[in-house]
mmCIF file of C-alpha atoms in Angstrom:
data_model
loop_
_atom_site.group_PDB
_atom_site.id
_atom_site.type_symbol
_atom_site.label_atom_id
_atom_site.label_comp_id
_atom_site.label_asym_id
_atom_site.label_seq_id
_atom_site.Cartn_x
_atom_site.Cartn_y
_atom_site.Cartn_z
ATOM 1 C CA UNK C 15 69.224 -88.878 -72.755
ATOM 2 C CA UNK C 16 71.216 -88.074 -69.554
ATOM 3 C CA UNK C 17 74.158 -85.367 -69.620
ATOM 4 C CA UNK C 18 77.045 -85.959 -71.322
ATOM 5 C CA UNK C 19 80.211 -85.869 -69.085
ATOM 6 C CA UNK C 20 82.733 -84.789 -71.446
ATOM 7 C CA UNK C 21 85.819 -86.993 -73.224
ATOM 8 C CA UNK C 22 87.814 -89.150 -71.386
ATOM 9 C CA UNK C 23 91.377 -87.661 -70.723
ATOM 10 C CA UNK C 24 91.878 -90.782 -72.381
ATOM 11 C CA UNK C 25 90.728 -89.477 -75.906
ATOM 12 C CA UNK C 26 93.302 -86.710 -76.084
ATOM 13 C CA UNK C 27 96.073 -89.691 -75.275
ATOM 14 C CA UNK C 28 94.551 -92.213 -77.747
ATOM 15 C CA UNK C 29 94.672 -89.512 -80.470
ATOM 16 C CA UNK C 30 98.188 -87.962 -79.519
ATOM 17 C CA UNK C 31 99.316 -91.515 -79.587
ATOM 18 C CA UNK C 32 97.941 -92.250 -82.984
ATOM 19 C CA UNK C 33 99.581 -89.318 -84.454
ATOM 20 C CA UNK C 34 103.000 -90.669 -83.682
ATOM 21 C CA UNK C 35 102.106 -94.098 -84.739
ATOM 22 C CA UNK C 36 99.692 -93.893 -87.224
ATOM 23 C CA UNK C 37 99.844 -97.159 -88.464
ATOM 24 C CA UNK C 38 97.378 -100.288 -88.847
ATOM 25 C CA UNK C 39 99.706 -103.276 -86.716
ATOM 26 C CA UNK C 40 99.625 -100.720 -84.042
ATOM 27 C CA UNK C 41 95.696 -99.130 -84.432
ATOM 28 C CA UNK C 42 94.813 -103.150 -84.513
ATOM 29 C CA UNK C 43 96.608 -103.387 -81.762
ATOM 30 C CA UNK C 44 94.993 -100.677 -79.716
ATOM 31 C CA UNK C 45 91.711 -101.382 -81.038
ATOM 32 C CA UNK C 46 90.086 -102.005 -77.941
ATOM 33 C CA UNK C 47 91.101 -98.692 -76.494
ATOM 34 C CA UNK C 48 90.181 -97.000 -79.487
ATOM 35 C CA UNK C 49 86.752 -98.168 -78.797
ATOM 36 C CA UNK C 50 86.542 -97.840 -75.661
ATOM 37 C CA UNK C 51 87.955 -94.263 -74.759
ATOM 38 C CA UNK C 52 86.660 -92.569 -78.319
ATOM 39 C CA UNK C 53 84.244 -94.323 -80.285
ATOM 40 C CA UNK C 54 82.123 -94.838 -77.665
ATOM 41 C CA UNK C 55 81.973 -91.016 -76.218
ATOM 42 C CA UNK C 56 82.251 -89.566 -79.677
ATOM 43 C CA UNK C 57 78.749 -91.567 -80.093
ATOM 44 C CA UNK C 58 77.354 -90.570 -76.881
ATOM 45 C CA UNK C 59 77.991 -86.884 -77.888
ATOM 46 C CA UNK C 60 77.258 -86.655 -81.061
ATOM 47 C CA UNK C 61 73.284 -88.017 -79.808
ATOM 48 C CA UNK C 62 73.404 -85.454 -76.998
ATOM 49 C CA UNK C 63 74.290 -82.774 -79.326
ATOM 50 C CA UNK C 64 70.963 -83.611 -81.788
ATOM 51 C CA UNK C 65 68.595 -82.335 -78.252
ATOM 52 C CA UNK C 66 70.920 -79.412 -77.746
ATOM 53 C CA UNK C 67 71.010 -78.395 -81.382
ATOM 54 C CA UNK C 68 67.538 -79.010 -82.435
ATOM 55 C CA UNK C 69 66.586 -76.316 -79.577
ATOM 56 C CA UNK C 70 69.196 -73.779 -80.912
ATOM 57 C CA UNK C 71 68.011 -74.121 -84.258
ATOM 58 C CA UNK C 72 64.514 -74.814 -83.754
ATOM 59 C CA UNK C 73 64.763 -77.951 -86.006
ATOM 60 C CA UNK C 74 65.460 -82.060 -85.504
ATOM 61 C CA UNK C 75 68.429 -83.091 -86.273
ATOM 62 C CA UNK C 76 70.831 -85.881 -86.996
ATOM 63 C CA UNK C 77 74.629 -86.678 -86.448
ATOM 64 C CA UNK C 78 77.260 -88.080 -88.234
ATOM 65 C CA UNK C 79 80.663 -89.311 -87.389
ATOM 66 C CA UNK C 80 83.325 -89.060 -89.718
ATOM 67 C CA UNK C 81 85.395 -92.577 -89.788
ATOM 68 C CA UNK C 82 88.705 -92.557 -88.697
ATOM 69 C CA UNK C 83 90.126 -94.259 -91.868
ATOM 70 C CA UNK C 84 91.437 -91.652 -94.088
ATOM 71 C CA UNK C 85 90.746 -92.557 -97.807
ATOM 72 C CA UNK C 86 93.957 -92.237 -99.342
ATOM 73 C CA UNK C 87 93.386 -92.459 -102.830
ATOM 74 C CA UNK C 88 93.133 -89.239 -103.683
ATOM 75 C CA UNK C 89 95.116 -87.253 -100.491
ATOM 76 C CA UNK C 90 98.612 -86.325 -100.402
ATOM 77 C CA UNK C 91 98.827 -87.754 -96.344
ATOM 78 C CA UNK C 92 98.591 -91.674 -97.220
ATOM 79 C CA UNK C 93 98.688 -92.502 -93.288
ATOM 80 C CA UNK C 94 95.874 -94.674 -92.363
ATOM 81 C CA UNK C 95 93.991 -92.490 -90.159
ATOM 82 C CA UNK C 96 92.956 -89.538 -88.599
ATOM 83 C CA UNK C 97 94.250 -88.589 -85.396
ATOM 84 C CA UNK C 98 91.018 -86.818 -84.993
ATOM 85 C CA UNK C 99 87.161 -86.966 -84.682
ATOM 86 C CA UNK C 100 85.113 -84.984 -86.557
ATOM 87 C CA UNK C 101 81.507 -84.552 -86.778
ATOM 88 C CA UNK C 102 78.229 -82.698 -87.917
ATOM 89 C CA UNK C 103 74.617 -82.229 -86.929
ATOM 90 C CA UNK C 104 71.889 -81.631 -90.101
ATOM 91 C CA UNK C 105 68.248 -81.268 -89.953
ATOM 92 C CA UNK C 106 66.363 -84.595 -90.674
ATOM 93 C CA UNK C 107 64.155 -82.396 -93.348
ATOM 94 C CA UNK C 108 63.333 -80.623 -95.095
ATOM 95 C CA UNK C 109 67.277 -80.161 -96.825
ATOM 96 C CA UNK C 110 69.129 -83.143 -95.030
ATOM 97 C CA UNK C 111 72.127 -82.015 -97.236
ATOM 98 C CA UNK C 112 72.316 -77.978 -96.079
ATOM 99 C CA UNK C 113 74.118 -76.450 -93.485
ATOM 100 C CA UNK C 114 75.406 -78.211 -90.783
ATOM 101 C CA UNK C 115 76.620 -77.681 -87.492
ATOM 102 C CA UNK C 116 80.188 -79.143 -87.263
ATOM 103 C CA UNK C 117 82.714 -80.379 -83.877
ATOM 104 C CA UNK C 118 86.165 -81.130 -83.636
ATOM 105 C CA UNK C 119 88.510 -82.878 -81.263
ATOM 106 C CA UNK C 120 91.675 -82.710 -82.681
ATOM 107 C CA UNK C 121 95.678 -83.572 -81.031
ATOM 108 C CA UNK C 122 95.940 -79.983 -79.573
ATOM 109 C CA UNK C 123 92.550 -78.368 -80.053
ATOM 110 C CA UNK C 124 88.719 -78.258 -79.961
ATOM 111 C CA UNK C 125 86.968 -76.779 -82.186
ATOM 112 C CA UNK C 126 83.233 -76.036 -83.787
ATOM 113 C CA UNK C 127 81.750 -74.419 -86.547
ATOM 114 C CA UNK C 128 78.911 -74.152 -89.077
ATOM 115 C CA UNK C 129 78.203 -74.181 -92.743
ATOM 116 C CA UNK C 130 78.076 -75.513 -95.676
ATOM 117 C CA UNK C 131 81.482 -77.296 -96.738
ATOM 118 C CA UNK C 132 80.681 -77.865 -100.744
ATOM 119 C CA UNK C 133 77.587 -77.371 -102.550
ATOM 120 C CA UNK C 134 76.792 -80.138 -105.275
ATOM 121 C CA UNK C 135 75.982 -78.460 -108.647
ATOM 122 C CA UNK C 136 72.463 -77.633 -108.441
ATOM 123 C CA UNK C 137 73.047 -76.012 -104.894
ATOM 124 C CA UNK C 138 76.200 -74.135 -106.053
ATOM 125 C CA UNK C 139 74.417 -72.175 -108.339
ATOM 126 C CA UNK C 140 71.563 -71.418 -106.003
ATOM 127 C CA UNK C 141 74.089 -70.039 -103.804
ATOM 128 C CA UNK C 142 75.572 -67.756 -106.184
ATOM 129 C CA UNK C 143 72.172 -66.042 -107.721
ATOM 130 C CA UNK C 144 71.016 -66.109 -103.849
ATOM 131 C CA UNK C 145 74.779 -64.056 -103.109
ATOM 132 C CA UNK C 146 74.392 -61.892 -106.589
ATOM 133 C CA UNK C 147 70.360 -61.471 -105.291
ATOM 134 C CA UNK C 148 68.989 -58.750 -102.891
ATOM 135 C CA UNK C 149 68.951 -61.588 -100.260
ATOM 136 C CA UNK C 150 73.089 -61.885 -100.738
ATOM 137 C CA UNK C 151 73.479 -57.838 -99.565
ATOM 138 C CA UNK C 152 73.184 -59.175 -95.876
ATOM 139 C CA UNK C 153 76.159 -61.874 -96.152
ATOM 140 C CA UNK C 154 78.950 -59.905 -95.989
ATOM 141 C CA UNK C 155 78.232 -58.214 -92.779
ATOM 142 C CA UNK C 156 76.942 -61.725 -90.976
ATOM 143 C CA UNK C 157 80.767 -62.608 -92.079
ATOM 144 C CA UNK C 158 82.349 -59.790 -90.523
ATOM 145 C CA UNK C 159 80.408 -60.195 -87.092
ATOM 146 C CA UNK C 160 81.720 -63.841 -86.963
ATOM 147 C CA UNK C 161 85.263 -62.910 -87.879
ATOM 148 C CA UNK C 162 85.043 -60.100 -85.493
ATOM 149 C CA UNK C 163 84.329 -62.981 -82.942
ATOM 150 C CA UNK C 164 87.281 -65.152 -84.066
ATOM 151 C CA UNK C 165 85.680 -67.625 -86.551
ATOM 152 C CA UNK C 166 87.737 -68.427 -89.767
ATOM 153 C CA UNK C 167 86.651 -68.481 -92.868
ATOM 154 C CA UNK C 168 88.938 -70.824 -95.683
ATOM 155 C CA UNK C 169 89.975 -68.713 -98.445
ATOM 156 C CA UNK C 170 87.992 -68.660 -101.963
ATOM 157 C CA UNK C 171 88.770 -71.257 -103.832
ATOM 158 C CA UNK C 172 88.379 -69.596 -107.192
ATOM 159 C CA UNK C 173 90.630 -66.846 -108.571
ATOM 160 C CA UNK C 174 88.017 -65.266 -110.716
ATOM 161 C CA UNK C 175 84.411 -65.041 -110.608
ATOM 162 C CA UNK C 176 82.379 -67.429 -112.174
ATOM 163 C CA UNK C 177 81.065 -67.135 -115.601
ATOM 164 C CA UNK C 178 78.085 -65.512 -115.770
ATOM 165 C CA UNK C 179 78.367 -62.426 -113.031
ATOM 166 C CA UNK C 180 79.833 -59.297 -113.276
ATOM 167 C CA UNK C 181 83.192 -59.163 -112.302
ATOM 168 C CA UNK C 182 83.183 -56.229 -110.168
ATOM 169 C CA UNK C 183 79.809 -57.754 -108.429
ATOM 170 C CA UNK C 184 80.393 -55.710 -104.771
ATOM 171 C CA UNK C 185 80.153 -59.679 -103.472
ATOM 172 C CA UNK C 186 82.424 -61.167 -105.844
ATOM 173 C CA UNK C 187 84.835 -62.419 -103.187
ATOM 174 C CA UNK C 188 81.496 -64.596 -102.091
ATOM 175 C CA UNK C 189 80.733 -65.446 -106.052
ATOM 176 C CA UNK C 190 84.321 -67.160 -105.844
ATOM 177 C CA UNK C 191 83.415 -69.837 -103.148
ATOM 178 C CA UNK C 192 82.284 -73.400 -104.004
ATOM 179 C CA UNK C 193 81.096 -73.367 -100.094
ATOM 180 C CA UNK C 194 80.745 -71.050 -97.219
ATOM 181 C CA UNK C 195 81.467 -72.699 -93.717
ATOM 182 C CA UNK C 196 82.913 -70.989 -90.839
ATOM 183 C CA UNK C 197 85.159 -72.340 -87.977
ATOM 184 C CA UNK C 198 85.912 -71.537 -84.332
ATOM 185 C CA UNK C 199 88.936 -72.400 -82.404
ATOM 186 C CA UNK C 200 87.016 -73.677 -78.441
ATOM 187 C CA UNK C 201 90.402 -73.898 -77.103
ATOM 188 C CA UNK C 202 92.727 -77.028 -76.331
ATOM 189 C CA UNK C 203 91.635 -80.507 -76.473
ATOM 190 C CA UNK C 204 91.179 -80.951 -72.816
ATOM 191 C CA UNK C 205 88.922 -78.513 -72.958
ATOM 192 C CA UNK C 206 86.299 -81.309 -74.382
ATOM 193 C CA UNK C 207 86.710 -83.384 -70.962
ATOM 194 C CA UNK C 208 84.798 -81.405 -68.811
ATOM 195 C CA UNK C 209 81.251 -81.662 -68.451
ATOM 196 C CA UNK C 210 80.558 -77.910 -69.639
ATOM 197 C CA UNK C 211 81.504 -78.766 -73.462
ATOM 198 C CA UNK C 212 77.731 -79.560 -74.621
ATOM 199 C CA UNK C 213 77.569 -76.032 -73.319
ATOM 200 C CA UNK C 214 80.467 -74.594 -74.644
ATOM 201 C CA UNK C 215 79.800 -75.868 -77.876
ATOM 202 C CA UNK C 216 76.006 -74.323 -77.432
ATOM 203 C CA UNK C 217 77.206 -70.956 -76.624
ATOM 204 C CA UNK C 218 80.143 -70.785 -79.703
ATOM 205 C CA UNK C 219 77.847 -72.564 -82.094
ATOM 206 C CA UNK C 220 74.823 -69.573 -81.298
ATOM 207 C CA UNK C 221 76.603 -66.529 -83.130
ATOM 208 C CA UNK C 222 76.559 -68.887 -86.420
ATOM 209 C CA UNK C 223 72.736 -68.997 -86.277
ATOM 210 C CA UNK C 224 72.007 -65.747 -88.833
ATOM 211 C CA UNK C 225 74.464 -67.253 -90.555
ATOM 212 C CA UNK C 226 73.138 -71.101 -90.499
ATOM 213 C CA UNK C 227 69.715 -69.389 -91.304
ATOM 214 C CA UNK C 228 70.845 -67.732 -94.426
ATOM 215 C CA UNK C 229 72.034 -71.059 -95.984
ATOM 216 C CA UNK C 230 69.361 -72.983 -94.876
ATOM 217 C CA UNK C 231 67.126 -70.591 -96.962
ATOM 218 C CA UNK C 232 69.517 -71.142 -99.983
ATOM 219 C CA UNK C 233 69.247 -75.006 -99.850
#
């Protein structure tokens, strides 16, 4: 597949505009653009990104798009879509539901990451005897170098630690999460219009590898 060239300036406009009419009379109406000036270069992307990533991680991979209709049933924000695009990268095997590489073009930002977002059940507690484990004593310090680079990590979700572990474990803080995914802020939006983004992605996405490594063990 040839280069990809980076978002049209278009994207950024499409999505700003969205935002402030986030509606379906008017996202019918603008269908055609929506197409045209996301859609389509989100796809293009997201197939270039499978080459670039399967040679970071040394593994194939696959993509995914998230749609831009927001299921409201169960979400606070009942507009009817995203003003954003998200989407991930996953091996095609051997654990097509591990760790993922992740991308973001959002109204006034790009941004990447890498993780796991929610374990089902079985993987959850994998995760925690892996984090409880010999192989966990590493984790915390693959954290800290990422967060030393700028990459966010959500808060843990649980207030104590689960049943079942000590709860003074020296990782309990990691015992507490129901996933482990990391995020880094590229810069603005625009940023994704310029031909160097497979790149820059590349480049942010590389300090997640020990990281990516250690959960792809776990799945």
């Amino acid at each position: 597949m040839t280069g990809f060239p980076g978002f049209p300036k278009e994207a950024i406009a499409f999505l700003r505009d969205l935002k402030a009419n986030n509606e379906k009379p008017w996202f019918e109406a603008n269908k055609p653009r929506y197409e045209e000036a996301l859609k389509a270069p989100a796809k293009h992307f997201a197939a270039y990104m499978e080459g670039e990533l399967a040679r970071l991680s040394g593994r194939a991979m696959g993509s995914k798009i998230f749609r831009i209709h927001r299921d409201v049933r169960f979400s606070k924000d009942k507009t009817p879509y995203k003003p954003f695009v998200h989407m991930l990268w996953r091996p095609l095997e051997p654990h097509p539901d591990g760790p993922a590489f992740y991308f973001g073009l959002e109204v006034d930002r790009a941004i990447v990451g890498a993780g796991v977002f929610g374990f089902d059940t079985g993987r959850l507690d994998a995760y925690r005897h892996r984090v409880a484990g010999p192989q966990g004593a590493a984790l915390p310090a693959m954290i800290a170098r990422l967060e030393k680079k700028g990459v966010r990590f959500r808060d843990p979700p649980l207030k104590r630690v689960p049943r079942g572990f000590e709860a003074d474990h020296p990782r309990a803080a990691l015992l507490k999460r129901k996933g482990l995914a990391g995020f880094y802020h590229l810069g603005e939006p625009f940023l994704a219009c310029e031909p160097s983004i497979a790149k820059d992605c590349v480049k942010a996405l590389k300090p997640f590898l020990p990281l990516y490594e250690w959960l792809s063990d776990a799945a």
